[in-house]
Coordinates of C-alpha atoms and ligand atoms in Angstrom, one line a residue:
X1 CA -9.8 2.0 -23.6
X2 CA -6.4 0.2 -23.7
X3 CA -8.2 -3.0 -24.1
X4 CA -5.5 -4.1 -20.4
X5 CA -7.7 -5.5 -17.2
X6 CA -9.0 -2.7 -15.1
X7 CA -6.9 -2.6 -11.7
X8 CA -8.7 -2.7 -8.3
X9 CA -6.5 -2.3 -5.0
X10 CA -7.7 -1.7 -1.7
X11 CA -6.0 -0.3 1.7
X12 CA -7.1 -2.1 5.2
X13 CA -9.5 0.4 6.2
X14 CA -8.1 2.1 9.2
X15 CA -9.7 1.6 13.0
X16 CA -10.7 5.2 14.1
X17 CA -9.6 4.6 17.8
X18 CA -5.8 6.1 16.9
X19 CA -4.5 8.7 14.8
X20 CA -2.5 7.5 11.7
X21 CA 1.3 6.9 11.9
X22 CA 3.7 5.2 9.8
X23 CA 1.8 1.6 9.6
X24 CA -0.9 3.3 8.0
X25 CA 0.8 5.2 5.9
X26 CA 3.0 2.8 4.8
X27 CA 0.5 0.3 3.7
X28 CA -1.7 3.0 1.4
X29 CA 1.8 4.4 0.3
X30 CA 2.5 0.6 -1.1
X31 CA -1.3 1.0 -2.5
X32 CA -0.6 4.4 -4.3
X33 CA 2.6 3.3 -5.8
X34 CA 0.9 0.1 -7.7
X35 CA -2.2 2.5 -8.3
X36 CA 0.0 5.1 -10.2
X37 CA 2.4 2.7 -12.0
X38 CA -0.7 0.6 -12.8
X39 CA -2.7 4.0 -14.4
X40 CA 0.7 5.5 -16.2
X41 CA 0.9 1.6 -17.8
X42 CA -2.4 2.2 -19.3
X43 CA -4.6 0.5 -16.6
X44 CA -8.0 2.0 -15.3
X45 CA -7.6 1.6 -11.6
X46 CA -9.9 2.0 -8.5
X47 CA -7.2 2.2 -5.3
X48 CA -9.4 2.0 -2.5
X49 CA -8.6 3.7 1.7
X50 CA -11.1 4.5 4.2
X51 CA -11.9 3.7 8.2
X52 CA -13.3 1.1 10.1
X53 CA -15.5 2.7 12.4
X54 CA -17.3 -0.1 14.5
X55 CA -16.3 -2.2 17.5
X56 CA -16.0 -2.5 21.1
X57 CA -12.7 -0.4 20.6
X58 CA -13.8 2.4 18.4
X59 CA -16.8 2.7 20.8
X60 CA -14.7 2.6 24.0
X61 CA -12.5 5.2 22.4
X62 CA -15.4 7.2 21.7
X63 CA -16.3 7.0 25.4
X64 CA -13.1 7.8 26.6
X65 CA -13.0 10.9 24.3
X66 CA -16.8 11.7 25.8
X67 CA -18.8 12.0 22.4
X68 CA -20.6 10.2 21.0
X69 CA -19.5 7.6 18.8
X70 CA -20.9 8.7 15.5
X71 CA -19.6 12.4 15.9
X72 CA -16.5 10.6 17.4
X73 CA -15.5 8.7 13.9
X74 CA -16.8 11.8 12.3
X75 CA -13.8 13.4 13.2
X76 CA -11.0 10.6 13.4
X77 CA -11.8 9.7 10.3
X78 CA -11.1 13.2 8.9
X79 CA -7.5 12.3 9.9
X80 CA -7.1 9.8 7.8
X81 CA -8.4 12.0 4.5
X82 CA -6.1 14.3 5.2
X83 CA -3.2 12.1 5.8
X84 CA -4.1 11.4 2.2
X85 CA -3.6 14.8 0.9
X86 CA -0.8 15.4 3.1
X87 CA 1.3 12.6 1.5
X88 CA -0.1 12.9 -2.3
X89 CA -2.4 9.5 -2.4
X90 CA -4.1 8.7 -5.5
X91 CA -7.0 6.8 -3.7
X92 CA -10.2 7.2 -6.1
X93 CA -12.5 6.5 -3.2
X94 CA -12.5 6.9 0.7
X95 CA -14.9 4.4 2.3
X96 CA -16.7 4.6 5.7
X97 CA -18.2 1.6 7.4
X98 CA -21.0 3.6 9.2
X99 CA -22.0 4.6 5.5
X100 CA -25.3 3.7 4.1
X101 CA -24.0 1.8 0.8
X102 CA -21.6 -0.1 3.5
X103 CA -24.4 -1.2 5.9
X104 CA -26.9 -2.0 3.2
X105 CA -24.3 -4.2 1.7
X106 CA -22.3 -5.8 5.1
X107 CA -26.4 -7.1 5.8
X108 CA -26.9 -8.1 2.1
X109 CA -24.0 -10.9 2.7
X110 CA -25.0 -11.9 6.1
X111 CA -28.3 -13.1 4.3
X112 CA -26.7 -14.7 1.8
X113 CA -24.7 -16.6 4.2
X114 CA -27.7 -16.8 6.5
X115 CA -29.7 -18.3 3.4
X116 CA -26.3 -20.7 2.5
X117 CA -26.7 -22.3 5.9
X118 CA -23.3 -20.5 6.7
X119 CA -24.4 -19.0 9.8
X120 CA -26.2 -20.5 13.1
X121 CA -26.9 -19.3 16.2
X122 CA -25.5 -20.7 19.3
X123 CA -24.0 -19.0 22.4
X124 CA -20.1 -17.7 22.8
X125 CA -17.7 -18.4 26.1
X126 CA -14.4 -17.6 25.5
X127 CA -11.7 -15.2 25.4
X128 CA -12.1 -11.8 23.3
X129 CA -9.3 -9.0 22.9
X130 CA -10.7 -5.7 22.3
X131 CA -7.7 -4.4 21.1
X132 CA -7.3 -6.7 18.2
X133 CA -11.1 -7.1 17.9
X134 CA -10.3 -11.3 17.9
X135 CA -11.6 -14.2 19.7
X136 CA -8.8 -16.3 20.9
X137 CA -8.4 -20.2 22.0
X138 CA -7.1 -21.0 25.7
X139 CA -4.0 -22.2 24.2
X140 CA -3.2 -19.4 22.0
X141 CA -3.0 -17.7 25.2
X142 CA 0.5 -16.6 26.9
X143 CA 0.9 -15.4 30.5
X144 CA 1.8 -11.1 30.9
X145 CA 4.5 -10.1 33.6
X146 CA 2.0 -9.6 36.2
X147 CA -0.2 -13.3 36.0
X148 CA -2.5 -11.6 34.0
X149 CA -3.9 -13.3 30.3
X150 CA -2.4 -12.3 27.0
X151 CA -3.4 -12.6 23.0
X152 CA 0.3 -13.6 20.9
X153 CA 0.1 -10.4 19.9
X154 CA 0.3 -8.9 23.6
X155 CA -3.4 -7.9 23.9
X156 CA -5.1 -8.1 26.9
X157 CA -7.4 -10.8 26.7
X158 CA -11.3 -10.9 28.6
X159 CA -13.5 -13.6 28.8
X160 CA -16.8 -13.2 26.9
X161 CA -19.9 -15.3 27.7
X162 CA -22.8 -14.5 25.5
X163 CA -25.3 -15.8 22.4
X164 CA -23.7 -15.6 19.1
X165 CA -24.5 -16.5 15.5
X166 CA -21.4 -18.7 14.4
X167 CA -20.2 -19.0 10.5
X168 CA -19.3 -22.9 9.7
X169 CA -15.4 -21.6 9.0
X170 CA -14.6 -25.3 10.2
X171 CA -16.5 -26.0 6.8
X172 CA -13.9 -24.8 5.2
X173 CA -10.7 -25.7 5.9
X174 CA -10.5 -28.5 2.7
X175 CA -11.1 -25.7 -0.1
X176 CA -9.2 -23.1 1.6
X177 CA -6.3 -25.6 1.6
X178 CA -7.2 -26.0 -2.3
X179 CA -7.2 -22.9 -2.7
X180 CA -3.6 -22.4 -1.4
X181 CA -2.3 -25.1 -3.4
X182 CA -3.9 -24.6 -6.7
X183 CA -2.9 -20.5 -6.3
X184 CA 0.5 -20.7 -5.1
X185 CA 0.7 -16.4 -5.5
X186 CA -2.8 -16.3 -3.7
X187 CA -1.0 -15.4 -0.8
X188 CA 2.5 -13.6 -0.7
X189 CA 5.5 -13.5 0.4
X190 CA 5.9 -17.3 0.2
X191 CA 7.0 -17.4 3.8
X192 CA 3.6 -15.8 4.8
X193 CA 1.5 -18.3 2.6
X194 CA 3.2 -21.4 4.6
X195 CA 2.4 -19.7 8.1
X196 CA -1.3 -19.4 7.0
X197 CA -1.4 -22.7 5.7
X198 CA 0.2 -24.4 8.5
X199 CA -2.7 -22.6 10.4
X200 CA -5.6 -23.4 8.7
X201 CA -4.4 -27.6 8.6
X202 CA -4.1 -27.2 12.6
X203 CA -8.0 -27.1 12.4
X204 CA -10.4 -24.7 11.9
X205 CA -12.8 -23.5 14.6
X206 CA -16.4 -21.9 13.7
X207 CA -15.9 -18.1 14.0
X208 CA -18.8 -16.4 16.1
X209 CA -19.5 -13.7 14.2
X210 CA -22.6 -11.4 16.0
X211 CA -21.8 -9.6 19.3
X212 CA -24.8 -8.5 22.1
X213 CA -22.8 -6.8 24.7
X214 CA -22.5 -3.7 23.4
X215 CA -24.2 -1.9 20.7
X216 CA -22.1 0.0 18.0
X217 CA -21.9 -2.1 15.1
X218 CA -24.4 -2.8 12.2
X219 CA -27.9 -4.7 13.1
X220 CA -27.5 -8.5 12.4
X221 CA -31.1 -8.5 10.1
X222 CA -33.7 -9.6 11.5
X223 CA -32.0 -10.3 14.8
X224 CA -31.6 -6.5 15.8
X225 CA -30.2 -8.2 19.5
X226 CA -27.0 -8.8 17.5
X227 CA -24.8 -6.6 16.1
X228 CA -21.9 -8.0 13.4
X229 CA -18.4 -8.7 14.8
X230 CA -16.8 -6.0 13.3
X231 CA -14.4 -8.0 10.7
X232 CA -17.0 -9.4 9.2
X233 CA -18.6 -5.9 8.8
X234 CA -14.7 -4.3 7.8
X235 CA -14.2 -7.3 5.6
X236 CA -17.3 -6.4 3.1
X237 CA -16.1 -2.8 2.5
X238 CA -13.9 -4.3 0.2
X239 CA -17.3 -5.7 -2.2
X240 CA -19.3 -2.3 -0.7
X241 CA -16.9 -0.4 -2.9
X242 CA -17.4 -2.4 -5.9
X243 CA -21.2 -1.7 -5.9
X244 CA -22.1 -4.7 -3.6
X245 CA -25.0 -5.7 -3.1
X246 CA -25.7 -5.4 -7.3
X247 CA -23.1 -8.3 -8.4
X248 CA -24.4 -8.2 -11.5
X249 CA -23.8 -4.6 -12.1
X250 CA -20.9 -3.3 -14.2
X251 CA -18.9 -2.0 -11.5
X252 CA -19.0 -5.0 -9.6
X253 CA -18.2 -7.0 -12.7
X254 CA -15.3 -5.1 -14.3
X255 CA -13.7 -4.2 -10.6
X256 CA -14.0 -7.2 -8.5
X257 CA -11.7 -9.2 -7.7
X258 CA -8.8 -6.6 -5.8
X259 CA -5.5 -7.2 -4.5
X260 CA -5.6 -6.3 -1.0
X261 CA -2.6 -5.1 0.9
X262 CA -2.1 -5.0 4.8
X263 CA 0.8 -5.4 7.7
X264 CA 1.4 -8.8 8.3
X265 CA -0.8 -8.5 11.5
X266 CA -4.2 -8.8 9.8
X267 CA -3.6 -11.5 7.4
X268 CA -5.6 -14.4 8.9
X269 CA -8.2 -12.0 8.7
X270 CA -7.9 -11.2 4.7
X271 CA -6.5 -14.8 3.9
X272 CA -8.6 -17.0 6.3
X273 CA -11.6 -15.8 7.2
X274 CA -12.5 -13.6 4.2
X275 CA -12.1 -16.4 1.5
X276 CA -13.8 -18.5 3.5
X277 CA -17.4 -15.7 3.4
X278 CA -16.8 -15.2 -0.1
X279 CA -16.9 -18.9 -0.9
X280 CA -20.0 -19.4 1.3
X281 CA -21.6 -16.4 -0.3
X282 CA -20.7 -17.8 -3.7
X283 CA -18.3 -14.7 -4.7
X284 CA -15.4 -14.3 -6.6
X285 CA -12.4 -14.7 -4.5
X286 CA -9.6 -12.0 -4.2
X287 CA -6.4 -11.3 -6.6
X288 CA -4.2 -11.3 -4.1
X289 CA -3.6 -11.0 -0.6
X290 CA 0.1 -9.2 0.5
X291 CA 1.0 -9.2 3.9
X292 CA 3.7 -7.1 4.2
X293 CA 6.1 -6.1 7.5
X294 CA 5.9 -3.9 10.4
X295 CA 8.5 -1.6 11.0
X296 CA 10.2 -0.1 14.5
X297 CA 12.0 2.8 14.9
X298 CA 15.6 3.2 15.7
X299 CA 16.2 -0.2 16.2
X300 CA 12.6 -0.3 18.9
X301 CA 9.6 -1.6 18.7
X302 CA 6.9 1.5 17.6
X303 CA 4.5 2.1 21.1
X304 CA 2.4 4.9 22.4
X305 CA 4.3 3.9 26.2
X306 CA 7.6 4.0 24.3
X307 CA 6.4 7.4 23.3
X308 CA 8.3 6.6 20.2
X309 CA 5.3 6.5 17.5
X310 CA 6.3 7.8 14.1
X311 CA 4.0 11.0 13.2
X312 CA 3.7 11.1 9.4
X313 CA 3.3 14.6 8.7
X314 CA 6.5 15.3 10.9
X315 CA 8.7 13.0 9.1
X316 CA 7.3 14.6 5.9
X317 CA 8.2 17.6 7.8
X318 CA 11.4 16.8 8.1
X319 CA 12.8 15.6 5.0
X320 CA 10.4 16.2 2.3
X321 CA 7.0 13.8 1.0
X322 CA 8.7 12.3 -1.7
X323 CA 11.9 11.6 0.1
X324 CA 10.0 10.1 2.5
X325 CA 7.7 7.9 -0.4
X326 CA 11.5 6.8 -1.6
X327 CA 13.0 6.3 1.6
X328 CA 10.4 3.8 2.5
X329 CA 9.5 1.7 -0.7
X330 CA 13.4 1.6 -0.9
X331 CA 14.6 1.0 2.6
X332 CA 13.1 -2.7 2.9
X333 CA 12.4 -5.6 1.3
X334 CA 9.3 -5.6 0.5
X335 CA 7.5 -8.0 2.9
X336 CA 10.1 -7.7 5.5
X337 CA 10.2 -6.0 8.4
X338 CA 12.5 -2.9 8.3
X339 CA 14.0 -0.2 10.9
X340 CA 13.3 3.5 10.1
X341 CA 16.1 5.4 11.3
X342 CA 17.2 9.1 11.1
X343 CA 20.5 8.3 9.6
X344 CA 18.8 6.0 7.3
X345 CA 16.5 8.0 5.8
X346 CA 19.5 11.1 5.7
X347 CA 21.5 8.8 3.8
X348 CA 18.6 8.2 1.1
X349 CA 17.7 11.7 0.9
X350 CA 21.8 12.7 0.3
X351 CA 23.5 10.0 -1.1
X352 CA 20.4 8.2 -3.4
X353 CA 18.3 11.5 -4.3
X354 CA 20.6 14.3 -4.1
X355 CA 23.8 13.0 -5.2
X356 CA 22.8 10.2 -7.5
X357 CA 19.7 11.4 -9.1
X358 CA 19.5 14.8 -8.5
X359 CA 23.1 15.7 -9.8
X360 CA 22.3 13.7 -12.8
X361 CA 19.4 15.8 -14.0
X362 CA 20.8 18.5 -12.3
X363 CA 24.3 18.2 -14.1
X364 CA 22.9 16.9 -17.7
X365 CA 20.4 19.9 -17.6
X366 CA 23.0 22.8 -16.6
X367 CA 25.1 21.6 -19.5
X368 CA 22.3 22.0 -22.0
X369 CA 21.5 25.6 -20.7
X370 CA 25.1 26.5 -20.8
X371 CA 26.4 25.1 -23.8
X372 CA 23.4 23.9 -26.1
X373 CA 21.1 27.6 -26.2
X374 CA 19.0 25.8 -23.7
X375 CA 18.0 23.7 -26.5
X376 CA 17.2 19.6 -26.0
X377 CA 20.8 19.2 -28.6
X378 CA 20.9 18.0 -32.0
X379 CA 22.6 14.3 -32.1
X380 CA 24.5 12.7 -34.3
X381 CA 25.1 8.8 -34.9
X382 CA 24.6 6.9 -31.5
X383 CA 27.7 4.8 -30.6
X384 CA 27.2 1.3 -28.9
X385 CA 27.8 3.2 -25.5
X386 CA 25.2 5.4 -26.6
X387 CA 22.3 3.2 -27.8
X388 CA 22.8 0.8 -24.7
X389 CA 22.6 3.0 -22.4
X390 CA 19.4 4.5 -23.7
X391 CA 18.3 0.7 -24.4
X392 CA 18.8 -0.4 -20.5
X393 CA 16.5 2.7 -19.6
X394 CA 13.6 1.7 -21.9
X395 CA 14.0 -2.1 -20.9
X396 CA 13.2 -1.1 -17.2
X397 CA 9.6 -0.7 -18.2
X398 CA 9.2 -4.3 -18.5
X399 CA 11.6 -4.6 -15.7
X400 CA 9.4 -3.0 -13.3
X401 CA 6.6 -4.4 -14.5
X402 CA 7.6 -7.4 -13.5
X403 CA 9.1 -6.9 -10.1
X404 CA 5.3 -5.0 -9.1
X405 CA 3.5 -7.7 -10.5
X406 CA 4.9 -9.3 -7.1
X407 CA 4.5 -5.9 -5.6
X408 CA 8.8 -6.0 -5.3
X409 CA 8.7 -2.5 -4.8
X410 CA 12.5 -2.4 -3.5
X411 CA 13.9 -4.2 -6.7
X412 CA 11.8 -1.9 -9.1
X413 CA 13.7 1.0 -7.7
X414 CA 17.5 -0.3 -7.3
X415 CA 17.1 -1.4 -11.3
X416 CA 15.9 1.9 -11.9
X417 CA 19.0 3.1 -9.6
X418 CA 21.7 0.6 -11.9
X419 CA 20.7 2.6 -14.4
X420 CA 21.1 6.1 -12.8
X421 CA 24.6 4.6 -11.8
X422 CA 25.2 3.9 -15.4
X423 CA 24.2 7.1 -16.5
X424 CA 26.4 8.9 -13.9
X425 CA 29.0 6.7 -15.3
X426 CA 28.5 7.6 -18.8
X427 CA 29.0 11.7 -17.7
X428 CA 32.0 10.7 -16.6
X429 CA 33.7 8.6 -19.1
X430 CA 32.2 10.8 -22.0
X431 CA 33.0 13.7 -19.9
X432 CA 31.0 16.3 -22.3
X433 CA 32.5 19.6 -20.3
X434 CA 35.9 18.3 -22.1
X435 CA 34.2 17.5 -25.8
X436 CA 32.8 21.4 -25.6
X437 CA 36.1 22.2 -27.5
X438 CA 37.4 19.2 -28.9
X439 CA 34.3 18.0 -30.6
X440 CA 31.3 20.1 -30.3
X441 CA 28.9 17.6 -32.2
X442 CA 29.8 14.5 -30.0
X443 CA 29.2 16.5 -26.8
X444 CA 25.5 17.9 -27.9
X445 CA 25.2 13.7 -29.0
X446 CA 26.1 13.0 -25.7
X447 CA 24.0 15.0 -23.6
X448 CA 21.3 14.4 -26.1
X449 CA 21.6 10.8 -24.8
X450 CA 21.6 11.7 -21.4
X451 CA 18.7 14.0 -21.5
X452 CA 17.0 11.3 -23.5
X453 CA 17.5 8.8 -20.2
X454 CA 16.5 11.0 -17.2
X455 CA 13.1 12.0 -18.9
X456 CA 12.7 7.8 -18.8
X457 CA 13.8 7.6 -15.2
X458 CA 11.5 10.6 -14.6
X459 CA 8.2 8.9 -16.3
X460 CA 9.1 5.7 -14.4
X461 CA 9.9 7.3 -10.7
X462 CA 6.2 9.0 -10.9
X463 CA 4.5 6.5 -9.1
X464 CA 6.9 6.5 -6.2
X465 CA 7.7 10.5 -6.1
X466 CA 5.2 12.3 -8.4
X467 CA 6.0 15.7 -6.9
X468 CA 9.7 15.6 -8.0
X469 CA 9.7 13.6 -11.2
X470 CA 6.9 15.7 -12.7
X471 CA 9.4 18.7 -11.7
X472 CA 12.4 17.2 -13.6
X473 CA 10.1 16.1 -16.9
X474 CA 8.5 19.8 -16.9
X475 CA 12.3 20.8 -16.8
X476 CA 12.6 18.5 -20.1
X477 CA 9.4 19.8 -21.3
X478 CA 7.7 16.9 -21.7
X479 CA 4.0 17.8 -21.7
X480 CA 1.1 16.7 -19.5
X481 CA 0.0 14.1 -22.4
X482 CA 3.5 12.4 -23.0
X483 CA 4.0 11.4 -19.6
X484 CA 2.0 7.6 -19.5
X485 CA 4.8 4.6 -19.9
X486 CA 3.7 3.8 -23.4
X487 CA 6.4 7.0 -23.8
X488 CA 8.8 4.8 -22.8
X489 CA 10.5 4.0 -26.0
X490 CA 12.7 6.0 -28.7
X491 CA 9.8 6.5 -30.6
X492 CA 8.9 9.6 -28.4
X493 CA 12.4 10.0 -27.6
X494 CA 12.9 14.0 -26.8
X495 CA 12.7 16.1 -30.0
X496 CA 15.8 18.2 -30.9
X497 CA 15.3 21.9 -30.7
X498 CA 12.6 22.0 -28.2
X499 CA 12.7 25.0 -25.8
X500 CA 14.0 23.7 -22.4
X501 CA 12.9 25.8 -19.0
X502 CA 15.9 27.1 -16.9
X503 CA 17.2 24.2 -14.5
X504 CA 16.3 24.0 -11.1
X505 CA 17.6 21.3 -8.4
X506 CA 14.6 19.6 -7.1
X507 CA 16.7 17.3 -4.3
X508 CA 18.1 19.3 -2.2
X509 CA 20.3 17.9 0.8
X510 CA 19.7 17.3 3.6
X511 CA 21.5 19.5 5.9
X512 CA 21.1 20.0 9.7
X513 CA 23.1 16.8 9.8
X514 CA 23.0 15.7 13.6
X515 CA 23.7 12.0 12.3
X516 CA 26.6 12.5 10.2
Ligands
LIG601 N1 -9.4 -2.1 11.0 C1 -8.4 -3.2 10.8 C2 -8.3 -3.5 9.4 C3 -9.6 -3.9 8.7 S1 -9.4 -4.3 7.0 C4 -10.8 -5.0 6.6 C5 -7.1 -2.7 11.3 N2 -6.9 -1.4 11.4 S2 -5.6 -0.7 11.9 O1 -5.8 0.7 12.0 O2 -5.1 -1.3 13.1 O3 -4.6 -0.9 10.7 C6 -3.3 -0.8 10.8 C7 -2.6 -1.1 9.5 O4 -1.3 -0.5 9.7 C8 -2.3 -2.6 9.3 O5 -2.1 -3.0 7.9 C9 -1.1 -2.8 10.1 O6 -0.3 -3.9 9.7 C10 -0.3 -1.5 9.8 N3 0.6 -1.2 10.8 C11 0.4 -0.8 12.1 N4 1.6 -0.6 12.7 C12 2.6 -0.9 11.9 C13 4.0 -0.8 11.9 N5 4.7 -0.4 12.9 N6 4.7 -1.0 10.7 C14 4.0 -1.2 9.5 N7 2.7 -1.4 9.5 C15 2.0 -1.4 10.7 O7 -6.2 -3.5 11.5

């Protein structure tokens, strides 16, 4: 044990209605890239995906698809496991709501709210999208081209008249306001925290909370006429996976509380209603909640009509999985909303991957081969170019560290990208092809430097492209054991003499180059 807190991260668990594009994938990318940095720092980590299988929408889906709706989320839900392997996610556990740990566990904290006084029955009249699976007030409402109702977020809207056990969310609205004040990174980016308090002072409403029109959803207990609303059911996976119901257990106590990461889209859910159960229920409240953007492609809003949806396994098709992993944790602010475009993501591939980092390792490690037996070289004294250089590459640990700890995925990787410029830099002003014959010794010092950096940038660019950087450290020969961060200083620095494999470039360009 490393003696650092254990790590617990969860995805949204994904509605099995669609097939995954690039909003799911970009949210458990996010996930995977904290899970991995988290694990090489020394961390024990559950990272946490799976599906949301209940609801009026997975079971009109089902319907439409004419199966049934268990054999229905059966297979959609295989989709999103192998979107996992497909794009190299670390996720230690893949939850299903129509499991029987997660039903046990979404009716263990109905009765505890049952038994807090959180929930009472009453009767529902209202408006209900389906496709968001949200209850909406009349003047949330907007008016669609053709007269007909609308959510805000464009959903059709129908009205639902019905009994319904409520939670007292209304209750609420004083500690959650607390709780926003007194945990200013409770909720982030900032400018998502003010939007969600600025909702809950409006007013709270009680949330209805059981359904009776339809039947696939868990049993409300002892009320088997009811089934849950489904967010209350999704909400819980996030304690199911912990070893919920047993709070007392280890597993609950050394992983709960997670940081849970969604689009912008869902974050009333996560930072509203979900706080609000836990407190009733009388459970720890989350880490975090990150909302982060939506992205459109080519400038347009992503839709099935538009017939524009981004596929992930053809982008990853297209210009590689971990060009793809970089192109998006780099591309956007994180938080933001961003635009993935072809000539974007051509530009990252060439001009970040192939040309800044790829020619580095590429360039440092030919020279070896050629002119040091293949050797890591012997060095000499370091000169202050020298030592700084190396010092800026072991100071981005701490660096990164800190942008992540605000999950600033896109400043983690352009400090790590200074530093590639530096070293690029460094080639050139030292220009080691030139020392071969006027000073054979300050050349092997140099690239001994140089060599010494990429196999830092390579331990600290595993999170976001494992594929490649474990490629350029096996090319250094840095073993399977020396590859966690606590490497990153010149105590393990590379050990003169070792053996180095024959080079190999692992960015390649990107070629058919209709964007150019
Ligand atoms: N089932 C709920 C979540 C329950 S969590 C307790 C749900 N599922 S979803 O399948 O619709 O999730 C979609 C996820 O993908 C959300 O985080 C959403 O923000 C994200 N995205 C969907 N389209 C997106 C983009 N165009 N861009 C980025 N992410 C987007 O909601």
């Amino acid at each position: 044990m490393s003696g650092k807190p254990p790590f617990y991260i969860t995805t949204p668990i994904y509605y099995v209605n669609d097939n995954p594009h690039i909003g799911h994938a970009y949210t458990t990318l996010a996930c995977d890239v904290l899970a991995r940095f988290m694990r090489l720092d020394g961390h024990e980590v559950m990272f946490l995906t799976g599906t949301d299988e209940h609801g009026q929408k997975v079971e009109k889906a089902a319907e439409e698809a004419g199966i049934d709706p268990q054999s229905f989320c059966d297979k959609v839900s295989e989709n999103f496991r192998i979107l996992s392997k497909e794009w190299n996610f670390s996720n230690d556990d893949f939850i299903r709501t129509t499991e029987p740990r997660h039903v046990e566990s979404a009716q263990a904290l109905w009765r505890k709210l049952r038994d807090a006084d959180a929930i009472y029955l009453d009767h529902y009249e209202g408006w209900y999208a389906v496709r968001d699976e949200a209850f909406y007030a009349e003047d949330e409402l907007t008016q669609g081209s053709d007269g007909t109702k609308l959510a805000p977020t464009g959903a059709p809207v129908e009205w639902v008249k019905e009994p319904s056990y409520f939670f007292r969310l209304s209750a609420f609205q004083d500690r959650l306001l607390e709780l926003y004040d007194s945990r200013p990174d409770f909720i982030l980016p900032e400018s998502r925290r003010n939007e969600v308090k600025s909702f809950v002072a409006g007013g709270l409403r009680d949330l209805s909370i059981s359904r009776t029109s339809f039947s696939w959803g868990i049993p409300v207990p002892d009320d088997p006429d009811h089934i849950m609303y489904v967010w209350i059911d999704a909400l819980t996976n996030y304690i199911t996976a912990a070893g919920y119901p047993d709070e007392n257990g280890e597993n609950f106590k050394s992983w709960w509380p997670a940081l849970h990461m969604m689009g912008k889209d869902i974050l009333r859910f996560h930072a509203v209603y979900w706080p609000a159960f836990l407190m009733a229920a009388g459970i720890g409240l989350p880490k975090r909640i990150y909302a982060h953007g939506w992205w459109t492609s080519e400038g347009q809003k992503i839709s099935k009509s538009l017939g524009n949806v981004i596929v992930p396994s053809d982008i990853v098709a297209r210009y590689g999985l971990d060009q793809v992993r970089y192109t998006l944790m780099r591309e956007v602010s994180f938080g933001n909303d961003g635009d993935f475009s072809h000539r974007g993501a051509v530009q990252r591939c060439n001009h970040d991957l192939a040309n800044d980092y790829g020619n580095l390792a590429q360039r440092v490690l030919s020279m070896i081969t050629k002119n040091c037996d293949g050797q890591v070289p012997e060095h000499g004294d370091f000169t202050a170019e020298d030592s700084a250089l190396m010092a800026k590459a072991y100071g981005l640990l701490q660096v990164s560290r800190d942008h992540l700890d605000t999950q600033a995925f896109h400043l983690m990787l352009q400090s790590i990208w200074n530093v590639i410029g530096d070293a690029n830099r460094y080639v050139d002003e030292t220009a080691p092809w030139a020392l071969k014959k006027t000073d054979p010794a300050r050349m092997a010092t140099v690239l001994y430097v140089l060599a010494e950096t990429v196999r830092v940038l390579a331990l600290l660019t595993q999170p976001v492209m494992p594929d490649s950087s474990s490629k350029i450290l096996d090319q250094l020969a840095v073993g399977e054991g020396d590859r966690q961060f606590d490497r990153i200083s010149a105590d393990h620095a590379l050990t003169s003499g070792t053996a180095l494999p024959k080079p190999q470039g692992v960015f390649p360009r990107y070629q058919n180059d209709e964007a150019a």
